[in-house]
Amino acid sequence: MYKPGIRSKSSRRLLTAVCIAALGVSLAGCASKGQLTTGSIPSTNKPLEAMNAAELLSASERFGRAYDRNPKDPAVGMKYASVLTMSGRATQALAVMQQVAIHNPTDRTVLAGYGKALAGAGQFDKALDAIRRAQTPDRPDWQLLSAEGAILDQMGDPAGARERYRKALDLKPNEPSILSNLGMSYVLQGDLRTAETYLTSAVRQPGADSRVRQNLALVVGLQGRFGEAEKIASAELSPEQAQANVSYLRSMLSQQNAWNKLKNDDSRNTN
C-alpha cells in the first residue's frame, strides 16, 4: 500500500513542482489583499484569481493606465503588480514594485509587496531581505511572517518556514491564509494528511478566500478524491467563479496520470 511521506525522487519532484506553483499563486495574491485604497484605483467586478486570460489582460491595461498617471501611489502600484503577476508577467510586476518601493521606502506594506514580487520572480534571497527590512521586532506583522515562511518553503527550509507560520498564528490565531500556507508546507514534504487537516481548518475560518479553498481542493485531488476536490473548489461561489476554480484545479492536476504512475512505482518500491 502507498504510504504518504514515502516517495521516490521522481514523485518528490512532481509534488514539489505542483506545490511551488500553488504557493506562487498564494504569494501573488497577497499583495491584492492589502488594505491601502484610493479613489484612483480601477474597480474590478470579481477577484483577480477568478478572471480568465482576457479579463486579466483588460484589467492590466486599466491598472496600467492608472499607474502611469500616478506611479508614486502605493495602492495603485501594488494592484497593478498583482494583476501582472496573475497574468504570468512576474518580471514586469517586479519592475513595477521596485519603482513603488523606491517612492515609498519606509512603507511596510510596500516593502512586503516588493518582497513578494521578488519571490515571484525567483529572487528569494532578495525577497527575504525586503520582507525582513519591512518587519520590526517590537511590532511584528503576521502577514510579513507568513510571507517569509512561504519564501523559506520555496527555498527548501520547511522547519524555518513553519516556525514563521506558528509565530504568525500567535499574532493572528486561526488566520486562514496562515493555516493554508502551513498546510502547503506539509504538502512539500509529501505529508498530505497533515496538510489536509490544516487546510480543512483554514477553509472553516471566517474570511477564508478562494485561494484557501483551491489549496484544499488540490490536496484532496492529489490523494485521488477528484469528485470531492471539484466540489470543494466550487463551493459557495457563483457559477462563473466556480468554473474558474475547477479549471484551476484541473490545470494543477493535469499531470495526474504521471502522479498515479509515480505512486504505483513508490508502492512497489516500499512494499
PDB file of N, CA, C and O in Angstrom, residues 89-164:
ATOM      1  N   ARG A  89       3.204  37.646 -15.717  1.00  0.00           N
ATOM      2  CA  ARG A  89       4.241  38.621 -16.096  1.00  0.00           C
ATOM      3  C   ARG A  89       5.012  39.048 -14.852  1.00  0.00           C
ATOM      4  O   ARG A  89       4.991  40.210 -14.434  1.00  0.00           O
ATOM      5  N   ALA A  90       5.702  38.081 -14.246  1.00  0.00           N
ATOM      6  CA  ALA A  90       6.379  38.303 -12.968  1.00  0.00           C
ATOM      7  C   ALA A  90       7.494  39.333 -13.082  1.00  0.00           C
ATOM      8  O   ALA A  90       7.694  40.145 -12.174  1.00  0.00           O
ATOM      9  N   THR A  91       8.226  39.332 -14.186  1.00  0.00           N
ATOM     10  CA  THR A  91       9.336  40.270 -14.346  1.00  0.00           C
ATOM     11  C   THR A  91       8.827  41.704 -14.403  1.00  0.00           C
ATOM     12  O   THR A  91       9.395  42.612 -13.775  1.00  0.00           O
ATOM     13  N   GLN A  92       7.722  41.922 -15.130  1.00  0.00           N
ATOM     14  CA  GLN A  92       7.139  43.260 -15.212  1.00  0.00           C
ATOM     15  C   GLN A  92       6.560  43.676 -13.862  1.00  0.00           C
ATOM     16  O   GLN A  92       6.675  44.839 -13.449  1.00  0.00           O
ATOM     17  N   ALA A  93       5.935  42.716 -13.149  1.00  0.00           N
ATOM     18  CA  ALA A  93       5.390  43.010 -11.819  1.00  0.00           C
ATOM     19  C   ALA A  93       6.499  43.441 -10.870  1.00  0.00           C
ATOM     20  O   ALA A  93       6.329  44.385 -10.081  1.00  0.00           O
ATOM     21  N   LEU A  94       7.635  42.777 -10.960  1.00  0.00           N
ATOM     22  CA  LEU A  94       8.765  43.135 -10.105  1.00  0.00           C
ATOM     23  C   LEU A  94       9.263  44.535 -10.423  1.00  0.00           C
ATOM     24  O   LEU A  94       9.574  45.315  -9.506  1.00  0.00           O
ATOM     25  N   ALA A  95       9.323  44.882 -11.701  1.00  0.00           N
ATOM     26  CA  ALA A  95       9.778  46.222 -12.087  1.00  0.00           C
ATOM     27  C   ALA A  95       8.848  47.298 -11.518  1.00  0.00           C
ATOM     28  O   ALA A  95       9.307  48.348 -11.053  1.00  0.00           O
ATOM     29  N   VAL A  96       7.545  47.029 -11.555  1.00  0.00           N
ATOM     30  CA  VAL A  96       6.582  47.982 -11.001  1.00  0.00           C
ATOM     31  C   VAL A  96       6.790  48.128  -9.498  1.00  0.00           C
ATOM     32  O   VAL A  96       6.862  49.241  -8.964  1.00  0.00           O
ATOM     33  N   MET A  97       6.892  47.000  -8.796  1.00  0.00           N
ATOM     34  CA  MET A  97       7.044  47.058  -7.347  1.00  0.00           C
ATOM     35  C   MET A  97       8.368  47.684  -6.936  1.00  0.00           C
ATOM     36  O   MET A  97       8.454  48.346  -5.898  1.00  0.00           O
ATOM     37  N   GLN A  98       9.381  47.513  -7.748  1.00  0.00           N
ATOM     38  CA  GLN A  98      10.670  48.149  -7.443  1.00  0.00           C
ATOM     39  C   GLN A  98      10.524  49.670  -7.462  1.00  0.00           C
ATOM     40  O   GLN A  98      11.037  50.370  -6.579  1.00  0.00           O
ATOM     41  N   GLN A  99       9.797  50.186  -8.452  1.00  0.00           N
ATOM     42  CA  GLN A  99       9.577  51.626  -8.529  1.00  0.00           C
ATOM     43  C   GLN A  99       8.714  52.118  -7.377  1.00  0.00           C
ATOM     44  O   GLN A  99       8.959  53.178  -6.794  1.00  0.00           O
ATOM     45  N   VAL A 100       7.686  51.338  -7.036  1.00  0.00           N
ATOM     46  CA  VAL A 100       6.829  51.724  -5.910  1.00  0.00           C
ATOM     47  C   VAL A 100       7.643  51.770  -4.621  1.00  0.00           C
ATOM     48  O   VAL A 100       7.475  52.668  -3.788  1.00  0.00           O
ATOM     49  N   ALA A 101       8.541  50.795  -4.440  1.00  0.00           N
ATOM     50  CA  ALA A 101       9.379  50.758  -3.237  1.00  0.00           C
ATOM     51  C   ALA A 101      10.341  51.935  -3.188  1.00  0.00           C
ATOM     52  O   ALA A 101      10.627  52.481  -2.113  1.00  0.00           O
ATOM     53  N   ILE A 102      10.851  52.338  -4.344  1.00  0.00           N
ATOM     54  CA  ILE A 102      11.755  53.493  -4.394  1.00  0.00           C
ATOM     55  C   ILE A 102      11.020  54.759  -3.941  1.00  0.00           C
ATOM     56  O   ILE A 102      11.566  55.591  -3.209  1.00  0.00           O
ATOM     57  N   HIS A 103       9.772  54.895  -4.345  1.00  0.00           N
ATOM     58  CA  HIS A 103       8.991  56.088  -3.990  1.00  0.00           C
ATOM     59  C   HIS A 103       8.429  56.022  -2.564  1.00  0.00           C
ATOM     60  O   HIS A 103       8.046  57.056  -2.006  1.00  0.00           O
ATOM     61  N   ASN A 104       8.365  54.807  -1.999  1.00  0.00           N
ATOM     62  CA  ASN A 104       7.786  54.633  -0.660  1.00  0.00           C
ATOM     63  C   ASN A 104       8.713  53.745   0.186  1.00  0.00           C
ATOM     64  O   ASN A 104       8.345  52.639   0.587  1.00  0.00           O
ATOM     65  N   PRO A 105       9.938  54.221   0.475  1.00  0.00           N
ATOM     66  CA  PRO A 105      10.966  53.363   1.078  1.00  0.00           C
ATOM     67  C   PRO A 105      10.710  52.943   2.513  1.00  0.00           C
ATOM     68  O   PRO A 105      11.353  52.013   3.003  1.00  0.00           O
ATOM     69  N   THR A 106       9.783  53.590   3.206  1.00  0.00           N
ATOM     70  CA  THR A 106       9.528  53.232   4.612  1.00  0.00           C
ATOM     71  C   THR A 106       8.153  52.580   4.815  1.00  0.00           C
ATOM     72  O   THR A 106       7.778  52.288   5.941  1.00  0.00           O
ATOM     73  N   ASP A 107       7.423  52.360   3.748  1.00  0.00           N
ATOM     74  CA  ASP A 107       6.089  51.783   3.839  1.00  0.00           C
ATOM     75  C   ASP A 107       6.201  50.262   3.973  1.00  0.00           C
ATOM     76  O   ASP A 107       6.652  49.582   3.057  1.00  0.00           O
ATOM     77  N   ARG A 108       5.772  49.724   5.123  1.00  0.00           N
ATOM     78  CA  ARG A 108       5.922  48.288   5.378  1.00  0.00           C
ATOM     79  C   ARG A 108       5.102  47.449   4.399  1.00  0.00           C
ATOM     80  O   ARG A 108       5.540  46.387   3.952  1.00  0.00           O
ATOM     81  N   THR A 109       3.917  47.927   4.056  1.00  0.00           N
ATOM     82  CA  THR A 109       3.077  47.189   3.117  1.00  0.00           C
ATOM     83  C   THR A 109       3.728  47.130   1.741  1.00  0.00           C
ATOM     84  O   THR A 109       3.718  46.094   1.069  1.00  0.00           O
ATOM     85  N   VAL A 110       4.326  48.234   1.330  1.00  0.00           N
ATOM     86  CA  VAL A 110       5.014  48.280   0.037  1.00  0.00           C
ATOM     87  C   VAL A 110       6.233  47.362   0.046  1.00  0.00           C
ATOM     88  O   VAL A 110       6.466  46.602  -0.907  1.00  0.00           O
ATOM     89  N   LEU A 111       7.020  47.417   1.123  1.00  0.00           N
ATOM     90  CA  LEU A 111       8.199  46.549   1.205  1.00  0.00           C
ATOM     91  C   LEU A 111       7.798  45.081   1.186  1.00  0.00           C
ATOM     92  O   LEU A 111       8.482  44.243   0.586  1.00  0.00           O
ATOM     93  N   ALA A 112       6.687  44.766   1.846  1.00  0.00           N
ATOM     94  CA  ALA A 112       6.198  43.386   1.821  1.00  0.00           C
ATOM     95  C   ALA A 112       5.811  42.985   0.400  1.00  0.00           C
ATOM     96  O   ALA A 112       6.146  41.893  -0.072  1.00  0.00           O
ATOM     97  N   GLY A 113       5.098  43.888  -0.301  1.00  0.00           N
ATOM     98  CA  GLY A 113       4.713  43.606  -1.678  1.00  0.00           C
ATOM     99  C   GLY A 113       5.925  43.463  -2.582  1.00  0.00           C
ATOM    100  O   GLY A 113       5.944  42.619  -3.487  1.00  0.00           O
ATOM    101  N   TYR A 114       6.941  44.270  -2.347  1.00  0.00           N
ATOM    102  CA  TYR A 114       8.173  44.178  -3.121  1.00  0.00           C
ATOM    103  C   TYR A 114       8.846  42.826  -2.875  1.00  0.00           C
ATOM    104  O   TYR A 114       9.320  42.170  -3.816  1.00  0.00           O
ATOM    105  N   GLY A 115       8.869  42.400  -1.617  1.00  0.00           N
ATOM    106  CA  GLY A 115       9.454  41.106  -1.297  1.00  0.00           C
ATOM    107  C   GLY A 115       8.717  39.969  -1.986  1.00  0.00           C
ATOM    108  O   GLY A 115       9.325  39.024  -2.511  1.00  0.00           O
ATOM    109  N   LYS A 116       7.391  40.046  -2.015  1.00  0.00           N
ATOM    110  CA  LYS A 116       6.596  39.010  -2.666  1.00  0.00           C
ATOM    111  C   LYS A 116       6.830  39.000  -4.171  1.00  0.00           C
ATOM    112  O   LYS A 116       6.873  37.937  -4.806  1.00  0.00           O
ATOM    113  N   ALA A 117       7.004  40.202  -4.750  1.00  0.00           N
ATOM    114  CA  ALA A 117       7.291  40.277  -6.185  1.00  0.00           C
ATOM    115  C   ALA A 117       8.657  39.672  -6.497  1.00  0.00           C
ATOM    116  O   ALA A 117       8.835  38.983  -7.511  1.00  0.00           O
ATOM    117  N   LEU A 118       9.621  39.928  -5.622  1.00  0.00           N
ATOM    118  CA  LEU A 118      10.951  39.321  -5.795  1.00  0.00           C
ATOM    119  C   LEU A 118      10.862  37.795  -5.727  1.00  0.00           C
ATOM    120  O   LEU A 118      11.484  37.089  -6.520  1.00  0.00           O
ATOM    121  N   ALA A 119      10.077  37.301  -4.785  1.00  0.00           N
ATOM    122  CA  ALA A 119       9.895  35.853  -4.670  1.00  0.00           C
ATOM    123  C   ALA A 119       9.222  35.294  -5.913  1.00  0.00           C
ATOM    124  O   ALA A 119       9.598  34.223  -6.413  1.00  0.00           O
ATOM    125  N   GLY A 120       8.224  36.015  -6.423  1.00  0.00           N
ATOM    126  CA  GLY A 120       7.539  35.565  -7.627  1.00  0.00           C
ATOM    127  C   GLY A 120       8.460  35.481  -8.822  1.00  0.00           C
ATOM    128  O   GLY A 120       8.226  34.694  -9.739  1.00  0.00           O
ATOM    129  N   ALA A 121       9.517  36.295  -8.821  1.00  0.00           N
ATOM    130  CA  ALA A 121      10.498  36.275  -9.900  1.00  0.00           C
ATOM    131  C   ALA A 121      11.653  35.326  -9.601  1.00  0.00           C
ATOM    132  O   ALA A 121      12.619  35.268 -10.365  1.00  0.00           O
ATOM    133  N   GLY A 122      11.560  34.592  -8.481  1.00  0.00           N
ATOM    134  CA  GLY A 122      12.591  33.608  -8.138  1.00  0.00           C
ATOM    135  C   GLY A 122      13.805  34.175  -7.440  1.00  0.00           C
ATOM    136  O   GLY A 122      14.781  33.457  -7.225  1.00  0.00           O
ATOM    137  N   GLN A 123      13.756  35.450  -7.026  1.00  0.00           N
ATOM    138  CA  GLN A 123      14.899  36.071  -6.348  1.00  0.00           C
ATOM    139  C   GLN A 123      14.675  35.988  -4.836  1.00  0.00           C
ATOM    140  O   GLN A 123      14.383  36.976  -4.166  1.00  0.00           O
ATOM    141  N   PHE A 124      14.844  34.787  -4.305  1.00  0.00           N
ATOM    142  CA  PHE A 124      14.432  34.514  -2.935  1.00  0.00           C
ATOM    143  C   PHE A 124      15.286  35.215  -1.881  1.00  0.00           C
ATOM    144  O   PHE A 124      14.763  35.682  -0.872  1.00  0.00           O
ATOM    145  N   ASP A 125      16.597  35.288  -2.086  1.00  0.00           N
ATOM    146  CA  ASP A 125      17.451  35.956  -1.099  1.00  0.00           C
ATOM    147  C   ASP A 125      17.095  37.435  -0.972  1.00  0.00           C
ATOM    148  O   ASP A 125      16.977  37.976   0.133  1.00  0.00           O
ATOM    149  N   LYS A 126      16.891  38.078  -2.113  1.00  0.00           N
ATOM    150  CA  LYS A 126      16.500  39.492  -2.092  1.00  0.00           C
ATOM    151  C   LYS A 126      15.103  39.648  -1.507  1.00  0.00           C
ATOM    152  O   LYS A 126      14.815  40.647  -0.822  1.00  0.00           O
ATOM    153  N   ALA A 127      14.233  38.668  -1.780  1.00  0.00           N
ATOM    154  CA  ALA A 127      12.873  38.724  -1.240  1.00  0.00           C
ATOM    155  C   ALA A 127      12.890  38.679   0.282  1.00  0.00           C
ATOM    156  O   ALA A 127      12.197  39.458   0.949  1.00  0.00           O
ATOM    157  N   LEU A 128      13.685  37.778   0.834  1.00  0.00           N
ATOM    158  CA  LEU A 128      13.798  37.688   2.287  1.00  0.00           C
ATOM    159  C   LEU A 128      14.327  38.981   2.884  1.00  0.00           C
ATOM    160  O   LEU A 128      13.862  39.435   3.927  1.00  0.00           O
ATOM    161  N   ASP A 129      15.310  39.571   2.219  1.00  0.00           N
ATOM    162  CA  ASP A 129      15.879  40.822   2.719  1.00  0.00           C
ATOM    163  C   ASP A 129      14.826  41.914   2.769  1.00  0.00           C
ATOM    164  O   ASP A 129      14.716  42.653   3.760  1.00  0.00           O
ATOM    165  N   ALA A 130      14.018  42.013   1.716  1.00  0.00           N
ATOM    166  CA  ALA A 130      12.977  43.045   1.680  1.00  0.00           C
ATOM    167  C   ALA A 130      11.924  42.808   2.746  1.00  0.00           C
ATOM    168  O   ALA A 130      11.488  43.746   3.434  1.00  0.00           O
ATOM    169  N   ILE A 131      11.501  41.553   2.908  1.00  0.00           N
ATOM    170  CA  ILE A 131      10.494  41.222   3.916  1.00  0.00           C
ATOM    171  C   ILE A 131      11.014  41.530   5.315  1.00  0.00           C
ATOM    172  O   ILE A 131      10.309  42.099   6.162  1.00  0.00           O
ATOM    173  N   ARG A 132      12.262  41.166   5.571  1.00  0.00           N
ATOM    174  CA  ARG A 132      12.831  41.369   6.908  1.00  0.00           C
ATOM    175  C   ARG A 132      13.075  42.837   7.192  1.00  0.00           C
ATOM    176  O   ARG A 132      12.999  43.268   8.349  1.00  0.00           O
ATOM    177  N   ARG A 133      13.368  43.629   6.170  1.00  0.00           N
ATOM    178  CA  ARG A 133      13.526  45.075   6.377  1.00  0.00           C
ATOM    179  C   ARG A 133      12.187  45.722   6.704  1.00  0.00           C
ATOM    180  O   ARG A 133      12.125  46.737   7.405  1.00  0.00           O
ATOM    181  N   ALA A 134      11.123  45.114   6.192  1.00  0.00           N
ATOM    182  CA  ALA A 134       9.793  45.649   6.476  1.00  0.00           C
ATOM    183  C   ALA A 134       9.329  45.321   7.890  1.00  0.00           C
ATOM    184  O   ALA A 134       8.494  46.021   8.460  1.00  0.00           O
ATOM    185  N   GLN A 135       9.898  44.268   8.462  1.00  0.00           N
ATOM    186  CA  GLN A 135       9.493  43.816   9.796  1.00  0.00           C
ATOM    187  C   GLN A 135      10.159  44.650  10.886  1.00  0.00           C
ATOM    188  O   GLN A 135      11.277  45.148  10.703  1.00  0.00           O
ATOM    189  N   THR A 136       9.473  44.818  12.015  1.00  0.00           N
ATOM    190  CA  THR A 136      10.056  45.497  13.170  1.00  0.00           C
ATOM    191  C   THR A 136       9.908  44.590  14.383  1.00  0.00           C
ATOM    192  O   THR A 136       8.795  44.116  14.677  1.00  0.00           O
ATOM    193  N   PRO A 137      11.013  44.319  15.111  1.00  0.00           N
ATOM    194  CA  PRO A 137      10.965  43.371  16.235  1.00  0.00           C
ATOM    195  C   PRO A 137       9.970  43.755  17.320  1.00  0.00           C
ATOM    196  O   PRO A 137       9.333  42.888  17.919  1.00  0.00           O
ATOM    197  N   ASP A 138       9.805  45.047  17.574  1.00  0.00           N
ATOM    198  CA  ASP A 138       8.918  45.472  18.657  1.00  0.00           C
ATOM    199  C   ASP A 138       7.443  45.491  18.237  1.00  0.00           C
ATOM    200  O   ASP A 138       6.558  45.562  19.091  1.00  0.00           O
ATOM    201  N   ARG A 139       7.194  45.421  16.927  1.00  0.00           N
ATOM    202  CA  ARG A 139       5.816  45.422  16.430  1.00  0.00           C
ATOM    203  C   ARG A 139       5.720  44.489  15.224  1.00  0.00           C
ATOM    204  O   ARG A 139       5.491  44.921  14.088  1.00  0.00           O
ATOM    205  N   PRO A 140       5.897  43.197  15.465  1.00  0.00           N
ATOM    206  CA  PRO A 140       5.927  42.248  14.342  1.00  0.00           C
ATOM    207  C   PRO A 140       4.589  42.182  13.621  1.00  0.00           C
ATOM    208  O   PRO A 140       3.526  42.328  14.234  1.00  0.00           O
ATOM    209  N   ASP A 141       4.650  41.945  12.323  1.00  0.00           N
ATOM    210  CA  ASP A 141       3.472  41.889  11.469  1.00  0.00           C
ATOM    211  C   ASP A 141       3.251  40.442  11.036  1.00  0.00           C
ATOM    212  O   ASP A 141       4.136  39.823  10.452  1.00  0.00           O
ATOM    213  N   TRP A 142       2.052  39.900  11.303  1.00  0.00           N
ATOM    214  CA  TRP A 142       1.792  38.497  10.990  1.00  0.00           C
ATOM    215  C   TRP A 142       1.836  38.223   9.491  1.00  0.00           C
ATOM    216  O   TRP A 142       2.255  37.135   9.067  1.00  0.00           O
ATOM    217  N   GLN A 143       1.428  39.188   8.671  1.00  0.00           N
ATOM    218  CA  GLN A 143       1.449  38.984   7.226  1.00  0.00           C
ATOM    219  C   GLN A 143       2.877  38.848   6.709  1.00  0.00           C
ATOM    220  O   GLN A 143       3.155  38.043   5.827  1.00  0.00           O
ATOM    221  N   LEU A 144       3.781  39.658   7.289  1.00  0.00           N
ATOM    222  CA  LEU A 144       5.185  39.559   6.894  1.00  0.00           C
ATOM    223  C   LEU A 144       5.781  38.225   7.327  1.00  0.00           C
ATOM    224  O   LEU A 144       6.554  37.603   6.594  1.00  0.00           O
ATOM    225  N   LEU A 145       5.431  37.765   8.526  1.00  0.00           N
ATOM    226  CA  LEU A 145       5.929  36.468   8.993  1.00  0.00           C
ATOM    227  C   LEU A 145       5.432  35.337   8.096  1.00  0.00           C
ATOM    228  O   LEU A 145       6.185  34.425   7.739  1.00  0.00           O
ATOM    229  N   SER A 146       4.169  35.393   7.700  1.00  0.00           N
ATOM    230  CA  SER A 146       3.619  34.361   6.832  1.00  0.00           C
ATOM    231  C   SER A 146       4.265  34.394   5.450  1.00  0.00           C
ATOM    232  O   SER A 146       4.578  33.351   4.864  1.00  0.00           O
ATOM    233  N   ALA A 147       4.477  35.605   4.927  1.00  0.00           N
ATOM    234  CA  ALA A 147       5.137  35.739   3.628  1.00  0.00           C
ATOM    235  C   ALA A 147       6.569  35.209   3.692  1.00  0.00           C
ATOM    236  O   ALA A 147       7.045  34.534   2.772  1.00  0.00           O
ATOM    237  N   GLU A 148       7.256  35.507   4.803  1.00  0.00           N
ATOM    238  CA  GLU A 148       8.618  34.999   4.983  1.00  0.00           C
ATOM    239  C   GLU A 148       8.616  33.477   5.006  1.00  0.00           C
ATOM    240  O   GLU A 148       9.478  32.822   4.419  1.00  0.00           O
ATOM    241  N   GLY A 149       7.612  32.900   5.682  1.00  0.00           N
ATOM    242  CA  GLY A 149       7.514  31.447   5.718  1.00  0.00           C
ATOM    243  C   GLY A 149       7.331  30.854   4.337  1.00  0.00           C
ATOM    244  O   GLY A 149       7.956  29.842   3.991  1.00  0.00           O
ATOM    245  N   ALA A 150       6.474  31.466   3.509  1.00  0.00           N
ATOM    246  CA  ALA A 150       6.236  30.952   2.159  1.00  0.00           C
ATOM    247  C   ALA A 150       7.508  31.008   1.324  1.00  0.00           C
ATOM    248  O   ALA A 150       7.788  30.103   0.533  1.00  0.00           O
ATOM    249  N   ILE A 151       8.300  32.059   1.504  1.00  0.00           N
ATOM    250  CA  ILE A 151       9.566  32.170   0.779  1.00  0.00           C
ATOM    251  C   ILE A 151      10.540  31.091   1.243  1.00  0.00           C
ATOM    252  O   ILE A 151      11.205  30.434   0.437  1.00  0.00           O
ATOM    253  N   LEU A 152      10.632  30.884   2.559  1.00  0.00           N
ATOM    254  CA  LEU A 152      11.531  29.851   3.086  1.00  0.00           C
ATOM    255  C   LEU A 152      11.122  28.465   2.594  1.00  0.00           C
ATOM    256  O   LEU A 152      11.976  27.618   2.312  1.00  0.00           O
ATOM    257  N   ASP A 153       9.804  28.227   2.493  1.00  0.00           N
ATOM    258  CA  ASP A 153       9.347  26.946   1.952  1.00  0.00           C
ATOM    259  C   ASP A 153       9.870  26.744   0.538  1.00  0.00           C
ATOM    260  O   ASP A 153      10.318  25.656   0.166  1.00  0.00           O
ATOM    261  N   GLN A 154       9.811  27.792  -0.273  1.00  0.00           N
ATOM    262  CA  GLN A 154      10.272  27.684  -1.651  1.00  0.00           C
ATOM    263  C   GLN A 154      11.790  27.564  -1.736  1.00  0.00           C
ATOM    264  O   GLN A 154      12.320  27.091  -2.742  1.00  0.00           O
ATOM    265  N   MET A 155      12.474  27.969  -0.675  1.00  0.00           N
ATOM    266  CA  MET A 155      13.933  27.838  -0.627  1.00  0.00           C
ATOM    267  C   MET A 155      14.361  26.497  -0.042  1.00  0.00           C
ATOM    268  O   MET A 155      15.552  26.228   0.088  1.00  0.00           O
ATOM    269  N   GLY A 156      13.390  25.660   0.332  1.00  0.00           N
ATOM    270  CA  GLY A 156      13.711  24.334   0.855  1.00  0.00           C
ATOM    271  C   GLY A 156      14.017  24.305   2.335  1.00  0.00           C
ATOM    272  O   GLY A 156      14.753  23.430   2.801  1.00  0.00           O
ATOM    273  N   ASP A 157      13.462  25.248   3.107  1.00  0.00           N
ATOM    274  CA  ASP A 157      13.677  25.296   4.552  1.00  0.00           C
ATOM    275  C   ASP A 157      12.331  25.170   5.267  1.00  0.00           C
ATOM    276  O   ASP A 157      11.819  26.152   5.815  1.00  0.00           O
ATOM    277  N   PRO A 158      11.723  23.951   5.268  1.00  0.00           N
ATOM    278  CA  PRO A 158      10.395  23.806   5.881  1.00  0.00           C
ATOM    279  C   PRO A 158      10.374  24.076   7.373  1.00  0.00           C
ATOM    280  O   PRO A 158       9.392  24.620   7.893  1.00  0.00           O
ATOM    281  N   ALA A 159      11.459  23.735   8.080  1.00  0.00           N
ATOM    282  CA  ALA A 159      11.494  23.976   9.530  1.00  0.00           C
ATOM    283  C   ALA A 159      11.436  25.472   9.817  1.00  0.00           C
ATOM    284  O   ALA A 159      10.672  25.937  10.678  1.00  0.00           O
ATOM    285  N   GLY A 160      12.246  26.242   9.092  1.00  0.00           N
ATOM    286  CA  GLY A 160      12.229  27.681   9.263  1.00  0.00           C
ATOM    287  C   GLY A 160      10.898  28.283   8.863  1.00  0.00           C
ATOM    288  O   GLY A 160      10.397  29.197   9.508  1.00  0.00           O
ATOM    289  N   ALA A 161      10.314  27.746   7.785  1.00  0.00           N
ATOM    290  CA  ALA A 161       9.025  28.250   7.317  1.00  0.00           C
ATOM    291  C   ALA A 161       7.942  28.033   8.371  1.00  0.00           C
ATOM    292  O   ALA A 161       7.165  28.942   8.681  1.00  0.00           O
ATOM    293  N   ARG A 162       7.878  26.833   8.932  1.00  0.00           N
ATOM    294  CA  ARG A 162       6.819  26.529   9.900  1.00  0.00           C
ATOM    295  C   ARG A 162       6.998  27.313  11.191  1.00  0.00           C
ATOM    296  O   ARG A 162       6.013  27.659  11.856  1.00  0.00           O
ATOM    297  N   GLU A 163       8.239  27.625  11.546  1.00  0.00           N
ATOM    298  CA  GLU A 163       8.473  28.468  12.717  1.00  0.00           C
ATOM    299  C   GLU A 163       7.841  29.848  12.490  1.00  0.00           C
ATOM    300  O   GLU A 163       7.196  30.405  13.386  1.00  0.00           O
ATOM    301  N   ARG A 164       8.003  30.397  11.254  1.00  0.00           N
ATOM    302  CA  ARG A 164       7.408  31.698  10.944  1.00  0.00           C
ATOM    303  C   ARG A 164       5.883  31.616  10.956  1.00  0.00           C
ATOM    304  O   ARG A 164       5.211  32.509  11.473  1.00  0.00           O
TER     305      ARG A 164
END
